[in-house]
């Protein structure tokens, strides 16, 4: 099909290549025609043309002897299906009728599905279908494709989940090598920060960040990104908390790769007296409880019903089941006031964030006696991410939940939280947390995942 505009811009000729030359010729009469009008004319014609063409083709082929594709299509479906061509309303009605019928009926057993659309067309041409079989085939093909897409989407999510939570092969021994360095290299063991800087760790004129992770690379990314984006890097103090097995490696990393001008402290949970005394046993029980382990580390596809699982719900399930949620390190935030008894305010960062802006204004926010400042995840542009309320996380069929919580309360992101530790110390948040942990251990049907 061609669109030809005459050099004088007075006429537009549209022609198709197969004999319908000069099917339409539009003469533009006005002498001083605006380009705007011309543009609109072209647009309208270009949209109309396919319909005009198809109608003309059908009318032409109706009387033709030789079997063109349109004609065969019509005859095979029979007069009832295509009706008289000029009776286009009837055609559409018949179409609807057949598709409506097919939607509610069972797809016949043993319906042989073509592998592709072109095979469907080929079989159509070879006179193999009546209208109903054709509609069934179309429906079955679409359902099959939908199923396949859903399944591959789910396995893609699964693979991404594992890829994201595992260590790339190239650095399998990264942590091990750093640990080895710790025992053999005195510089890797040196005190962090150096003794003259120790008072800074509890000086509230500085900006204190807390990062709790067993992932050395991630910790390095978070620390470096904070420093790079900071307008006052000399005020930044990092408290990196890690578990016993990662402690030596984490310490070596920050000792051997000092981040310019900032102060980094590395602590293992075994070094907090307060933690080991009474509280860690509660948390460790969670981490090692068989059912919990299975829930977070198990085969996530096994129990899932793929025919009623959407990729989105599967993704959020995987996200909720990330093993890091039962890691002791993840529960540490609840002990911040006790872990840092001298500090008034801290910013707690998750290990999967990259900071791109200066965060110092966070310390100037007046929390008005509140404990936690965070970003709400129920208002915002992204409909999926920003639509999270308590009802998305908790099982409100459970009487205990229904009694204590409001389903329409906005949820919040905890990738970056500011905590007012002075306000926190006046509350009994920790006891409440322990209460819920105990409930969770006794019967795990409190959450919706
Ligand atoms: C905290 O640090 C500031 C700035 O370096 C210093 O002026 C102040 O004396 C320090 N406070 C204490 C209690 O050490
Ligand atoms: C999966 O869900 C579909 C639709 O809800 C249901 O018909 C089917 O029986 C379920 N399959 C299993 C194995 O639970
Ligand atoms: C929600 O709680 C009810 C009542 O305890 C329980 O029967 C149900 O299994 C729970 N649902 C989930 C998904 O855990």
CSV table of C-alpha atoms and ligand atoms in Angstrom, one decimal:
chain,number,residue,atom,x,y,z
A,1,UNK,CA,0.0,0.0,0.0
A,2,UNK,CA,1.3,3.4,-0.9
A,3,UNK,CA,0.6,6.9,0.1
A,4,UNK,CA,1.5,9.4,-2.5
A,5,UNK,CA,1.4,13.2,-2.0
A,6,UNK,CA,1.7,15.2,-5.2
A,7,UNK,CA,4.5,17.7,-5.3
A,8,UNK,CA,2.2,20.6,-5.3
A,9,UNK,CA,0.6,19.1,-2.2
A,10,UNK,CA,-2.8,19.5,-3.8
A,11,UNK,CA,-3.7,15.8,-3.9
A,12,UNK,CA,-3.1,12.6,-2.1
A,13,UNK,CA,-3.2,9.3,-3.9
A,14,UNK,CA,-3.5,6.1,-2.0
A,15,UNK,CA,-3.0,2.9,-3.9
A,16,UNK,CA,-2.5,-0.8,-3.2
A,17,UNK,CA,-0.2,-2.9,-5.2
A,18,UNK,CA,-2.6,-5.6,-6.3
A,19,UNK,CA,-4.8,-3.9,-8.9
A,20,UNK,CA,-6.7,-1.4,-6.9
A,21,UNK,CA,-4.7,1.4,-8.3
A,22,UNK,CA,-6.0,4.8,-7.6
A,23,UNK,CA,-8.6,3.4,-5.2
A,24,UNK,CA,-8.8,6.7,-3.6
A,25,UNK,CA,-7.8,10.0,-4.7
A,26,UNK,CA,-8.3,13.0,-2.6
A,27,UNK,CA,-8.1,16.4,-4.2
A,28,UNK,CA,-7.4,19.3,-2.1
A,29,UNK,CA,-9.3,22.2,-3.5
A,30,UNK,CA,-8.3,25.1,-1.3
A,31,UNK,CA,-5.5,27.1,-2.6
A,32,UNK,CA,-3.9,28.1,0.7
A,33,UNK,CA,-4.2,24.9,2.6
A,34,UNK,CA,-2.7,24.8,6.0
A,35,UNK,CA,-0.3,22.0,6.8
A,36,UNK,CA,-2.4,21.2,9.9
A,37,UNK,CA,-5.4,20.3,7.8
A,38,UNK,CA,-3.3,18.3,5.4
A,39,UNK,CA,-1.8,16.4,8.3
A,40,UNK,CA,-5.2,15.5,9.7
A,41,UNK,CA,-6.5,14.4,6.3
A,42,UNK,CA,-3.6,12.1,5.9
A,43,UNK,CA,-4.1,10.7,9.3
A,44,UNK,CA,-7.8,10.0,8.9
A,45,UNK,CA,-7.3,8.5,5.5
A,46,UNK,CA,-4.6,6.3,6.8
A,47,UNK,CA,-6.8,5.0,9.5
A,48,UNK,CA,-9.9,4.5,7.3
A,49,UNK,CA,-8.1,2.8,4.5
A,50,UNK,CA,-7.6,-0.6,6.0
A,51,UNK,CA,-11.4,-0.9,6.6
A,52,UNK,CA,-12.3,0.4,3.2
A,53,UNK,CA,-9.8,-2.0,1.7
A,54,UNK,CA,-11.1,-5.1,3.6
A,55,UNK,CA,-14.8,-4.3,2.8
A,56,UNK,CA,-14.0,-3.8,-0.9
A,57,UNK,CA,-12.0,-7.0,-0.9
A,58,UNK,CA,-14.8,-9.0,0.6
A,59,UNK,CA,-17.4,-7.5,-1.8
A,60,UNK,CA,-15.1,-8.2,-4.8
A,61,UNK,CA,-14.3,-11.7,-3.7
A,62,UNK,CA,-17.9,-12.7,-3.1
A,63,UNK,CA,-18.4,-13.0,-6.8
A,64,UNK,CA,-15.1,-14.3,-7.7
A,65,UNK,CA,-14.6,-17.9,-8.7
A,66,UNK,CA,-11.0,-18.3,-7.8
A,67,UNK,CA,-10.6,-19.1,-4.2
A,68,UNK,CA,-8.7,-16.3,-2.5
A,69,UNK,CA,-7.9,-16.4,1.1
A,70,UNK,CA,-10.8,-14.2,2.3
A,71,UNK,CA,-13.2,-16.1,0.2
A,72,UNK,CA,-12.1,-19.5,1.5
A,73,UNK,CA,-12.3,-18.2,5.0
A,74,UNK,CA,-15.9,-17.2,4.4
A,75,UNK,CA,-17.0,-20.4,2.7
A,76,UNK,CA,-15.4,-22.7,5.2
A,77,UNK,CA,-17.2,-21.1,8.0
A,78,UNK,CA,-20.4,-21.4,6.0
A,79,UNK,CA,-23.1,-18.9,5.3
A,80,UNK,CA,-24.2,-18.9,8.9
A,81,UNK,CA,-20.9,-17.8,10.1
A,82,UNK,CA,-20.0,-15.1,7.7
A,83,UNK,CA,-23.5,-14.2,6.7
A,84,UNK,CA,-24.1,-11.9,3.8
A,85,UNK,CA,-21.2,-9.5,3.6
A,86,UNK,CA,-23.3,-6.4,3.5
A,87,UNK,CA,-25.1,-7.6,6.6
A,88,UNK,CA,-22.1,-6.9,8.8
A,89,UNK,CA,-24.2,-6.6,12.0
A,90,UNK,CA,-25.2,-10.2,11.7
A,91,UNK,CA,-21.6,-11.3,11.1
A,92,UNK,CA,-20.6,-9.7,14.3
A,93,UNK,CA,-23.6,-11.2,16.2
A,94,UNK,CA,-22.7,-14.7,15.0
A,95,UNK,CA,-19.1,-14.2,16.0
A,96,UNK,CA,-20.2,-13.3,19.5
A,97,UNK,CA,-22.6,-16.2,19.7
A,98,UNK,CA,-20.0,-18.7,18.9
A,99,UNK,CA,-17.4,-17.2,21.2
A,100,UNK,CA,-19.9,-17.0,24.0
A,101,UNK,CA,-20.8,-20.6,23.6
A,102,UNK,CA,-17.1,-21.7,23.6
A,103,UNK,CA,-16.3,-19.7,26.7
A,104,UNK,CA,-18.7,-21.6,28.9
A,105,UNK,CA,-18.2,-25.1,27.4
A,106,UNK,CA,-15.5,-27.6,28.2
A,107,UNK,CA,-12.7,-27.7,25.7
A,108,UNK,CA,-13.3,-31.1,24.0
A,109,UNK,CA,-10.8,-33.9,25.0
A,110,UNK,CA,-8.2,-34.7,22.4
A,111,UNK,CA,-8.5,-31.4,20.5
A,112,UNK,CA,-5.3,-31.2,18.6
A,113,UNK,CA,-3.7,-27.9,19.0
A,114,UNK,CA,-1.7,-26.3,16.3
A,115,UNK,CA,1.8,-25.3,17.5
A,116,UNK,CA,1.7,-21.8,16.1
A,117,UNK,CA,-0.6,-19.3,14.6
A,118,UNK,CA,0.7,-20.0,11.1
A,119,UNK,CA,-0.1,-23.6,11.5
A,120,UNK,CA,-3.6,-22.6,12.6
A,121,UNK,CA,-4.0,-20.6,9.5
A,122,UNK,CA,-2.6,-23.4,7.3
A,123,UNK,CA,-5.1,-25.9,8.8
A,124,UNK,CA,-7.9,-23.4,8.3
A,125,UNK,CA,-7.0,-23.2,4.6
A,126,UNK,CA,-7.0,-27.0,4.4
A,127,UNK,CA,-10.6,-27.0,5.4
A,128,UNK,CA,-10.1,-28.7,8.7
A,129,UNK,CA,-12.2,-26.5,10.9
A,130,UNK,CA,-15.7,-25.6,11.5
A,131,UNK,CA,-16.4,-22.3,13.2
A,132,UNK,CA,-16.8,-23.8,16.6
A,133,UNK,CA,-13.6,-25.9,16.5
A,134,UNK,CA,-11.8,-22.9,15.3
A,135,UNK,CA,-13.0,-20.9,18.3
A,136,UNK,CA,-12.1,-23.7,20.6
A,137,UNK,CA,-8.6,-24.0,19.1
A,138,UNK,CA,-8.1,-20.3,19.5
A,139,UNK,CA,-9.2,-20.4,23.2
A,140,UNK,CA,-7.2,-23.5,24.0
A,141,UNK,CA,-4.1,-22.0,22.3
A,142,UNK,CA,-4.4,-18.8,24.3
A,143,UNK,CA,-4.9,-20.7,27.5
A,144,UNK,CA,-1.9,-22.9,26.8
A,145,UNK,CA,0.2,-19.9,26.1
A,146,UNK,CA,-0.9,-18.1,29.2
A,147,UNK,CA,-0.1,-21.1,31.3
A,148,UNK,CA,3.3,-21.4,29.7
A,149,UNK,CA,4.0,-17.8,30.2
A,150,UNK,CA,3.0,-17.9,33.8
A,151,UNK,CA,5.1,-21.0,34.5
A,152,UNK,CA,8.2,-19.5,32.9
A,153,UNK,CA,7.6,-16.2,34.7
A,154,UNK,CA,7.4,-18.1,38.0
A,155,UNK,CA,10.6,-20.1,37.3
A,156,UNK,CA,12.3,-16.9,36.2
A,157,UNK,CA,11.4,-15.3,39.6
A,158,UNK,CA,12.6,-18.4,41.3
A,159,UNK,CA,16.0,-18.3,39.6
A,160,UNK,CA,16.3,-14.6,40.3
A,161,UNK,CA,15.5,-15.2,43.9
A,162,UNK,CA,18.3,-17.8,44.2
A,163,UNK,CA,20.7,-15.7,42.1
A,164,UNK,CA,20.1,-12.7,44.3
A,165,UNK,CA,20.5,-14.6,47.6
A,166,UNK,CA,23.6,-16.7,46.6
A,167,UNK,CA,27.2,-15.7,46.2
A,168,UNK,CA,28.7,-15.4,42.7
A,169,UNK,CA,31.2,-18.2,42.0
A,170,UNK,CA,34.0,-15.8,41.5
A,171,UNK,CA,33.9,-14.7,45.1
A,172,UNK,CA,32.9,-17.9,46.8
A,173,UNK,CA,36.1,-17.7,48.9
A,174,UNK,CA,36.0,-14.0,49.4
A,175,UNK,CA,34.8,-14.2,53.0
A,176,UNK,CA,37.1,-17.1,53.7
A,177,UNK,CA,40.2,-15.3,52.4
A,178,UNK,CA,39.4,-12.2,54.5
A,179,UNK,CA,39.0,-14.5,57.5
A,180,UNK,CA,42.4,-16.0,56.8
A,181,UNK,CA,43.8,-12.5,56.4
A,182,UNK,CA,42.5,-11.7,59.9
A,183,UNK,CA,44.5,-14.4,61.5
A,184,UNK,CA,47.7,-13.9,59.5
A,185,UNK,CA,47.8,-10.1,59.0
A,186,UNK,CA,48.1,-7.8,62.0
A,187,UNK,CA,47.0,-4.9,60.0
A,188,UNK,CA,43.7,-6.6,59.3
A,189,UNK,CA,43.3,-7.2,63.0
A,190,UNK,CA,44.0,-3.6,64.0
A,191,UNK,CA,41.6,-1.9,66.3
A,192,UNK,CA,38.6,-0.2,64.5
A,193,UNK,CA,38.4,2.7,64.8
A,194,UNK,CA,41.8,3.7,66.1
A,195,UNK,CA,41.9,4.2,69.9
A,196,UNK,CA,41.9,8.0,69.7
A,197,UNK,CA,38.6,8.0,67.8
A,198,UNK,CA,36.8,5.8,70.2
A,199,UNK,CA,34.9,8.6,72.0
A,200,UNK,CA,33.3,9.5,68.7
A,201,UNK,CA,31.4,6.2,68.7
A,202,UNK,CA,29.2,7.6,71.5
A,203,UNK,CA,29.2,11.3,70.6
A,204,UNK,CA,25.8,12.5,69.5
A,205,UNK,CA,27.2,15.4,67.4
A,206,UNK,CA,27.9,12.8,64.7
A,207,UNK,CA,25.6,11.0,62.3
A,208,UNK,CA,25.4,7.4,63.4
A,209,UNK,CA,24.4,4.7,60.9
A,210,UNK,CA,23.7,1.1,61.9
A,211,UNK,CA,24.0,-1.7,59.4
A,212,UNK,CA,23.4,-5.2,60.4
A,213,UNK,CA,24.4,-7.8,57.9
A,214,UNK,CA,26.5,-10.9,57.2
A,215,UNK,CA,27.2,-9.9,53.6
A,216,UNK,CA,30.6,-8.2,53.4
A,217,UNK,CA,30.2,-6.9,49.8
A,218,UNK,CA,26.8,-5.5,50.5
A,219,UNK,CA,28.1,-3.7,53.7
A,220,UNK,CA,30.9,-2.2,51.6
A,221,UNK,CA,28.4,-0.9,49.0
A,222,UNK,CA,26.1,0.7,51.6
A,223,UNK,CA,29.0,2.4,53.5
A,224,UNK,CA,30.7,3.6,50.3
A,225,UNK,CA,27.4,5.0,48.8
A,226,UNK,CA,26.6,6.8,52.0
A,227,UNK,CA,30.0,8.5,52.1
A,228,UNK,CA,30.0,9.3,48.4
A,229,UNK,CA,26.6,11.1,48.6
A,230,UNK,CA,27.3,12.8,51.9
A,231,UNK,CA,27.9,16.5,52.1
A,232,UNK,CA,29.6,16.1,55.5
A,233,UNK,CA,31.4,12.8,55.3
A,234,UNK,CA,33.5,13.7,58.3
A,235,UNK,CA,30.4,13.5,60.5
A,236,UNK,CA,29.5,9.9,59.4
A,237,UNK,CA,30.0,7.1,61.8
A,238,UNK,CA,29.1,3.5,60.8
A,239,UNK,CA,28.3,0.8,63.2
A,240,UNK,CA,28.4,-2.5,61.3
A,241,UNK,CA,27.0,-5.4,63.2
A,242,UNK,CA,27.6,-8.9,62.0
A,243,UNK,CA,27.4,-12.5,63.2
A,244,UNK,CA,30.1,-14.6,64.7
A,245,UNK,CA,31.1,-16.4,61.6
A,246,UNK,CA,31.4,-13.3,59.4
A,247,UNK,CA,33.0,-11.1,62.1
A,248,UNK,CA,36.7,-11.8,61.2
A,249,UNK,CA,36.1,-11.3,57.5
A,250,UNK,CA,34.0,-8.1,57.9
A,251,UNK,CA,36.6,-6.6,60.2
A,252,UNK,CA,39.5,-7.4,57.8
A,253,UNK,CA,37.6,-5.8,55.0
A,254,UNK,CA,37.1,-2.5,56.7
A,255,UNK,CA,40.6,-2.6,58.3
A,256,UNK,CA,42.3,-3.2,54.9
A,257,UNK,CA,40.0,-0.9,52.9
A,258,UNK,CA,39.5,2.2,55.0
A,259,UNK,CA,36.7,4.4,53.6
A,260,UNK,CA,38.1,7.9,53.4
A,261,UNK,CA,37.3,10.3,56.3
A,262,UNK,CA,34.6,8.2,58.0
A,263,UNK,CA,34.6,6.1,61.1
A,264,UNK,CA,33.6,2.5,60.9
A,265,UNK,CA,33.1,0.2,63.8
A,266,UNK,CA,32.7,-3.5,63.3
A,267,UNK,CA,31.0,-5.6,66.0
A,268,UNK,CA,30.0,-9.2,66.2
A,269,UNK,CA,26.8,-10.1,68.0
A,270,UNK,CA,28.8,-12.2,70.3
A,271,UNK,CA,30.5,-9.1,71.6
A,272,UNK,CA,27.4,-7.5,73.0
A,273,UNK,CA,27.1,-8.8,76.5
A,274,UNK,CA,23.5,-7.7,76.7
A,275,UNK,CA,22.4,-9.8,73.8
A,276,UNK,CA,23.9,-13.1,74.8
A,277,UNK,CA,22.6,-13.0,78.3
A,278,UNK,CA,18.9,-13.5,77.9
A,279,UNK,CA,17.6,-12.4,74.5
A,280,UNK,CA,19.5,-14.2,71.8
A,281,UNK,CA,18.1,-17.7,72.8
A,282,UNK,CA,14.6,-16.5,71.9
A,283,UNK,CA,15.8,-15.4,68.5
A,284,UNK,CA,18.0,-18.4,67.8
A,285,UNK,CA,15.1,-20.6,68.5
A,286,UNK,CA,13.3,-18.9,65.6
A,287,UNK,CA,16.2,-19.2,63.3
A,288,UNK,CA,16.7,-22.9,63.9
A,289,UNK,CA,13.1,-24.0,64.3
A,290,UNK,CA,12.6,-26.7,61.7
A,291,UNK,CA,9.3,-25.4,60.3
A,292,UNK,CA,10.6,-21.9,60.0
A,293,UNK,CA,13.7,-23.0,58.2
A,294,UNK,CA,11.7,-25.0,55.8
A,295,UNK,CA,9.4,-22.1,55.2
A,296,UNK,CA,12.2,-19.7,54.3
A,297,UNK,CA,14.8,-22.0,52.8
A,298,UNK,CA,12.5,-24.8,51.3
A,299,UNK,CA,11.4,-25.5,47.8
A,300,UNK,CA,9.1,-22.6,47.2
A,301,UNK,CA,7.5,-24.0,44.0
A,302,UNK,CA,6.6,-27.4,45.5
A,303,UNK,CA,3.6,-26.2,47.5
A,304,UNK,CA,2.5,-23.5,45.1
A,305,UNK,CA,-0.5,-24.0,42.8
A,306,UNK,CA,0.7,-22.6,39.6
A,307,UNK,CA,-2.7,-22.4,38.0
A,308,UNK,CA,-4.0,-19.8,40.5
A,309,UNK,CA,-0.7,-18.1,41.4
A,310,UNK,CA,0.1,-14.9,39.6
A,311,UNK,CA,3.7,-14.0,39.1
A,312,UNK,CA,3.2,-10.9,41.3
A,313,UNK,CA,1.8,-12.8,44.2
A,314,UNK,CA,4.6,-15.4,43.8
A,315,UNK,CA,7.2,-12.6,43.8
A,316,UNK,CA,5.9,-11.1,46.9
A,317,UNK,CA,5.8,-14.5,48.6
A,318,UNK,CA,9.4,-15.1,47.6
A,319,UNK,CA,10.3,-11.7,48.9
A,320,UNK,CA,8.6,-12.4,52.2
A,321,UNK,CA,10.4,-15.7,52.5
A,322,UNK,CA,13.9,-14.4,52.0
A,323,UNK,CA,16.0,-16.3,54.5
A,324,UNK,CA,17.3,-12.9,55.8
A,325,UNK,CA,14.0,-12.4,57.6
A,326,UNK,CA,14.7,-15.2,60.1
A,327,UNK,CA,18.3,-14.2,60.4
A,328,UNK,CA,19.2,-13.1,63.9
A,329,UNK,CA,20.7,-10.0,62.3
A,330,UNK,CA,17.4,-9.0,61.0
A,331,UNK,CA,15.8,-9.0,64.5
A,332,UNK,CA,18.6,-7.0,65.9
A,333,UNK,CA,17.0,-3.7,65.3
A,334,UNK,CA,14.6,-4.3,68.1
A,335,UNK,CA,17.5,-4.1,70.6
A,336,UNK,CA,19.0,-0.9,69.2
A,337,UNK,CA,18.4,1.2,72.4
A,338,UNK,CA,20.3,-1.4,74.5
A,339,UNK,CA,23.0,-2.0,71.9
A,340,UNK,CA,23.8,1.7,71.8
A,341,UNK,CA,23.0,3.0,75.2
A,342,UNK,CA,24.8,6.3,74.7
A,343,UNK,CA,23.2,7.3,71.4
A,344,UNK,CA,20.1,9.4,70.9
A,345,UNK,CA,19.4,9.0,67.2
A,346,UNK,CA,20.5,6.5,64.6
A,347,UNK,CA,19.6,5.7,61.0
A,348,UNK,CA,19.2,2.0,60.4
A,349,UNK,CA,20.0,0.9,56.8
A,350,UNK,CA,19.2,-2.4,55.2
A,351,UNK,CA,22.0,-4.1,53.4
A,352,UNK,CA,20.2,-4.0,50.0
A,353,UNK,CA,20.2,-0.2,49.6
A,354,UNK,CA,22.4,2.1,47.7
A,355,UNK,CA,22.3,5.7,49.0
A,356,UNK,CA,22.2,8.4,46.3
A,357,UNK,CA,21.6,11.5,48.3
A,358,UNK,CA,23.0,13.3,51.3
A,359,UNK,CA,21.2,11.9,54.4
A,360,UNK,CA,22.2,14.5,57.0
A,361,UNK,CA,18.8,16.3,57.0
A,362,UNK,CA,17.4,13.1,58.5
A,363,UNK,CA,19.1,14.1,61.8
A,364,UNK,CA,17.2,17.4,61.8
A,365,UNK,CA,13.8,15.9,61.6
A,366,UNK,CA,11.8,16.4,64.7
A,367,UNK,CA,10.0,13.1,65.3
A,368,UNK,CA,7.8,14.7,67.9
A,369,UNK,CA,8.3,12.0,70.5
A,370,UNK,CA,7.8,9.2,67.9
A,371,UNK,CA,10.2,6.3,67.8
A,372,UNK,CA,10.5,5.5,64.2
A,373,UNK,CA,10.6,7.6,61.0
A,374,UNK,CA,10.1,5.7,57.8
A,375,UNK,CA,8.7,5.8,54.3
A,376,UNK,CA,5.0,4.7,54.1
A,377,UNK,CA,4.3,2.2,51.4
A,378,UNK,CA,0.6,2.8,50.8
A,379,UNK,CA,0.7,6.1,48.8
A,380,UNK,CA,2.6,6.6,45.7
A,381,UNK,CA,2.8,6.1,42.0
A,382,UNK,CA,3.8,2.5,41.8
A,383,UNK,CA,0.5,0.6,42.3
A,384,UNK,CA,2.1,-2.7,43.2
A,385,UNK,CA,4.8,-1.5,45.6
A,386,UNK,CA,2.9,1.4,47.1
A,387,UNK,CA,-0.3,-0.4,48.0
A,388,UNK,CA,0.7,-2.1,51.2
A,389,UNK,CA,-1.4,-2.0,54.3
A,390,UNK,CA,-1.4,-4.2,57.5
A,391,UNK,CA,-4.0,-6.4,55.8
A,392,UNK,CA,-1.4,-7.4,53.2
A,393,UNK,CA,0.9,-8.7,55.9
A,394,UNK,CA,-1.2,-10.1,58.7
A,395,UNK,CA,-3.9,-12.7,58.9
A,396,UNK,CA,-6.9,-10.8,60.1
A,397,UNK,CA,-8.9,-14.0,60.4
A,398,UNK,CA,-6.8,-14.7,63.4
A,399,UNK,CA,-8.6,-13.3,66.5
A,400,UNK,CA,-5.4,-12.1,68.1
A,401,UNK,CA,-4.5,-10.0,65.1
A,402,UNK,CA,-8.0,-8.7,64.6
A,403,UNK,CA,-8.1,-7.6,68.2
A,404,UNK,CA,-4.8,-5.7,68.2
A,405,UNK,CA,-4.2,-4.3,64.7
A,406,UNK,CA,-6.0,-2.1,62.2
A,407,UNK,CA,-6.1,-3.7,58.8
A,408,UNK,CA,-6.1,-0.3,57.0
A,409,UNK,CA,-3.0,1.0,58.7
A,410,UNK,CA,-0.3,2.0,56.3
A,411,UNK,CA,2.7,-0.3,56.1
A,412,UNK,CA,6.2,1.2,55.9
A,413,UNK,CA,9.5,0.3,54.2
A,414,UNK,CA,12.3,-0.5,56.5
A,415,UNK,CA,15.3,-0.2,54.1
A,416,UNK,CA,16.0,3.2,55.7
A,417,UNK,CA,14.6,4.1,59.1
A,418,UNK,CA,15.5,6.8,61.6
A,419,UNK,CA,15.1,5.9,65.2
A,420,UNK,CA,14.8,8.2,68.1
A,421,UNK,CA,16.4,6.0,70.8
A,422,UNK,CA,15.6,8.4,73.7
A,423,UNK,CA,11.9,8.1,72.9
A,424,UNK,CA,12.2,4.4,72.3
A,425,UNK,CA,13.7,3.9,75.8
A,426,UNK,CA,10.4,5.2,77.3
A,427,UNK,CA,8.4,2.5,75.6
A,428,UNK,CA,7.9,-1.3,76.0
A,429,UNK,CA,8.4,-2.1,72.4
A,430,UNK,CA,10.8,-4.9,73.1
A,431,UNK,CA,8.4,-6.7,75.4
A,432,UNK,CA,5.6,-6.4,72.9
A,433,UNK,CA,7.9,-7.8,70.2
A,434,UNK,CA,8.8,-10.8,72.4
A,435,UNK,CA,5.1,-11.4,73.0
A,436,UNK,CA,4.5,-11.6,69.3
A,437,UNK,CA,7.5,-13.8,68.7
A,438,UNK,CA,6.2,-16.2,71.2
A,439,UNK,CA,2.8,-16.3,69.5
A,440,UNK,CA,4.5,-16.9,66.2
A,441,UNK,CA,6.5,-19.8,67.6
A,442,UNK,CA,3.4,-21.4,69.0
A,443,UNK,CA,1.3,-21.2,65.9
A,444,UNK,CA,2.6,-19.7,62.7
A,445,UNK,CA,-0.7,-18.6,61.1
A,446,UNK,CA,-0.4,-14.9,62.0
A,447,UNK,CA,0.9,-13.7,58.7
A,448,UNK,CA,-0.7,-14.0,55.4
A,449,UNK,CA,2.2,-15.6,53.6
B,1,LIG,C1,31.5,15.6,70.3
B,1,LIG,O1,32.1,16.0,69.1
B,1,LIG,C2,32.1,17.4,68.9
B,1,LIG,C3,32.6,17.7,67.5
B,1,LIG,O2,33.8,17.0,67.2
B,1,LIG,C4,33.0,18.0,70.0
B,1,LIG,O3,33.0,19.4,69.8
B,1,LIG,C5,32.4,17.6,71.3
B,1,LIG,O4,33.3,18.1,72.4
B,1,LIG,C6,32.3,16.1,71.4
B,1,LIG,N1,31.5,15.8,72.7
B,1,LIG,C7,32.0,15.0,73.6
B,1,LIG,C8,31.2,14.7,74.7
B,1,LIG,O5,33.1,14.4,73.4
B,2,LIG,C1,-5.1,-25.2,41.7
B,2,LIG,O1,-6.1,-24.2,41.6
B,2,LIG,C2,-7.1,-24.5,40.7
B,2,LIG,C3,-8.0,-23.2,40.6
B,2,LIG,O2,-8.3,-22.7,41.8
B,2,LIG,C4,-7.9,-25.7,41.1
B,2,LIG,O3,-8.9,-26.0,40.2
B,2,LIG,C5,-6.9,-26.9,41.2
B,2,LIG,O4,-7.6,-28.0,41.8
B,2,LIG,C6,-5.8,-26.6,42.2
B,2,LIG,N1,-4.8,-27.6,42.1
B,2,LIG,C7,-4.2,-28.1,43.2
B,2,LIG,C8,-3.2,-29.2,42.9
B,2,LIG,O5,-4.5,-27.7,44.3
B,3,LIG,C1,-5.4,-17.3,59.5
B,3,LIG,O1,-5.9,-17.5,60.8
B,3,LIG,C2,-6.9,-18.5,60.8
B,3,LIG,C3,-7.4,-18.5,62.3
B,3,LIG,O2,-6.4,-18.8,63.2
B,3,LIG,C4,-6.4,-19.9,60.4
B,3,LIG,O3,-7.4,-20.8,60.4
B,3,LIG,C5,-5.8,-19.7,58.9
B,3,LIG,O4,-5.2,-21.0,58.5
B,3,LIG,C6,-4.8,-18.6,58.9
B,3,LIG,N1,-4.4,-18.4,57.5
B,3,LIG,C7,-3.1,-18.5,57.1
B,3,LIG,C8,-2.8,-18.2,55.7
B,3,LIG,O5,-2.2,-18.8,57.9
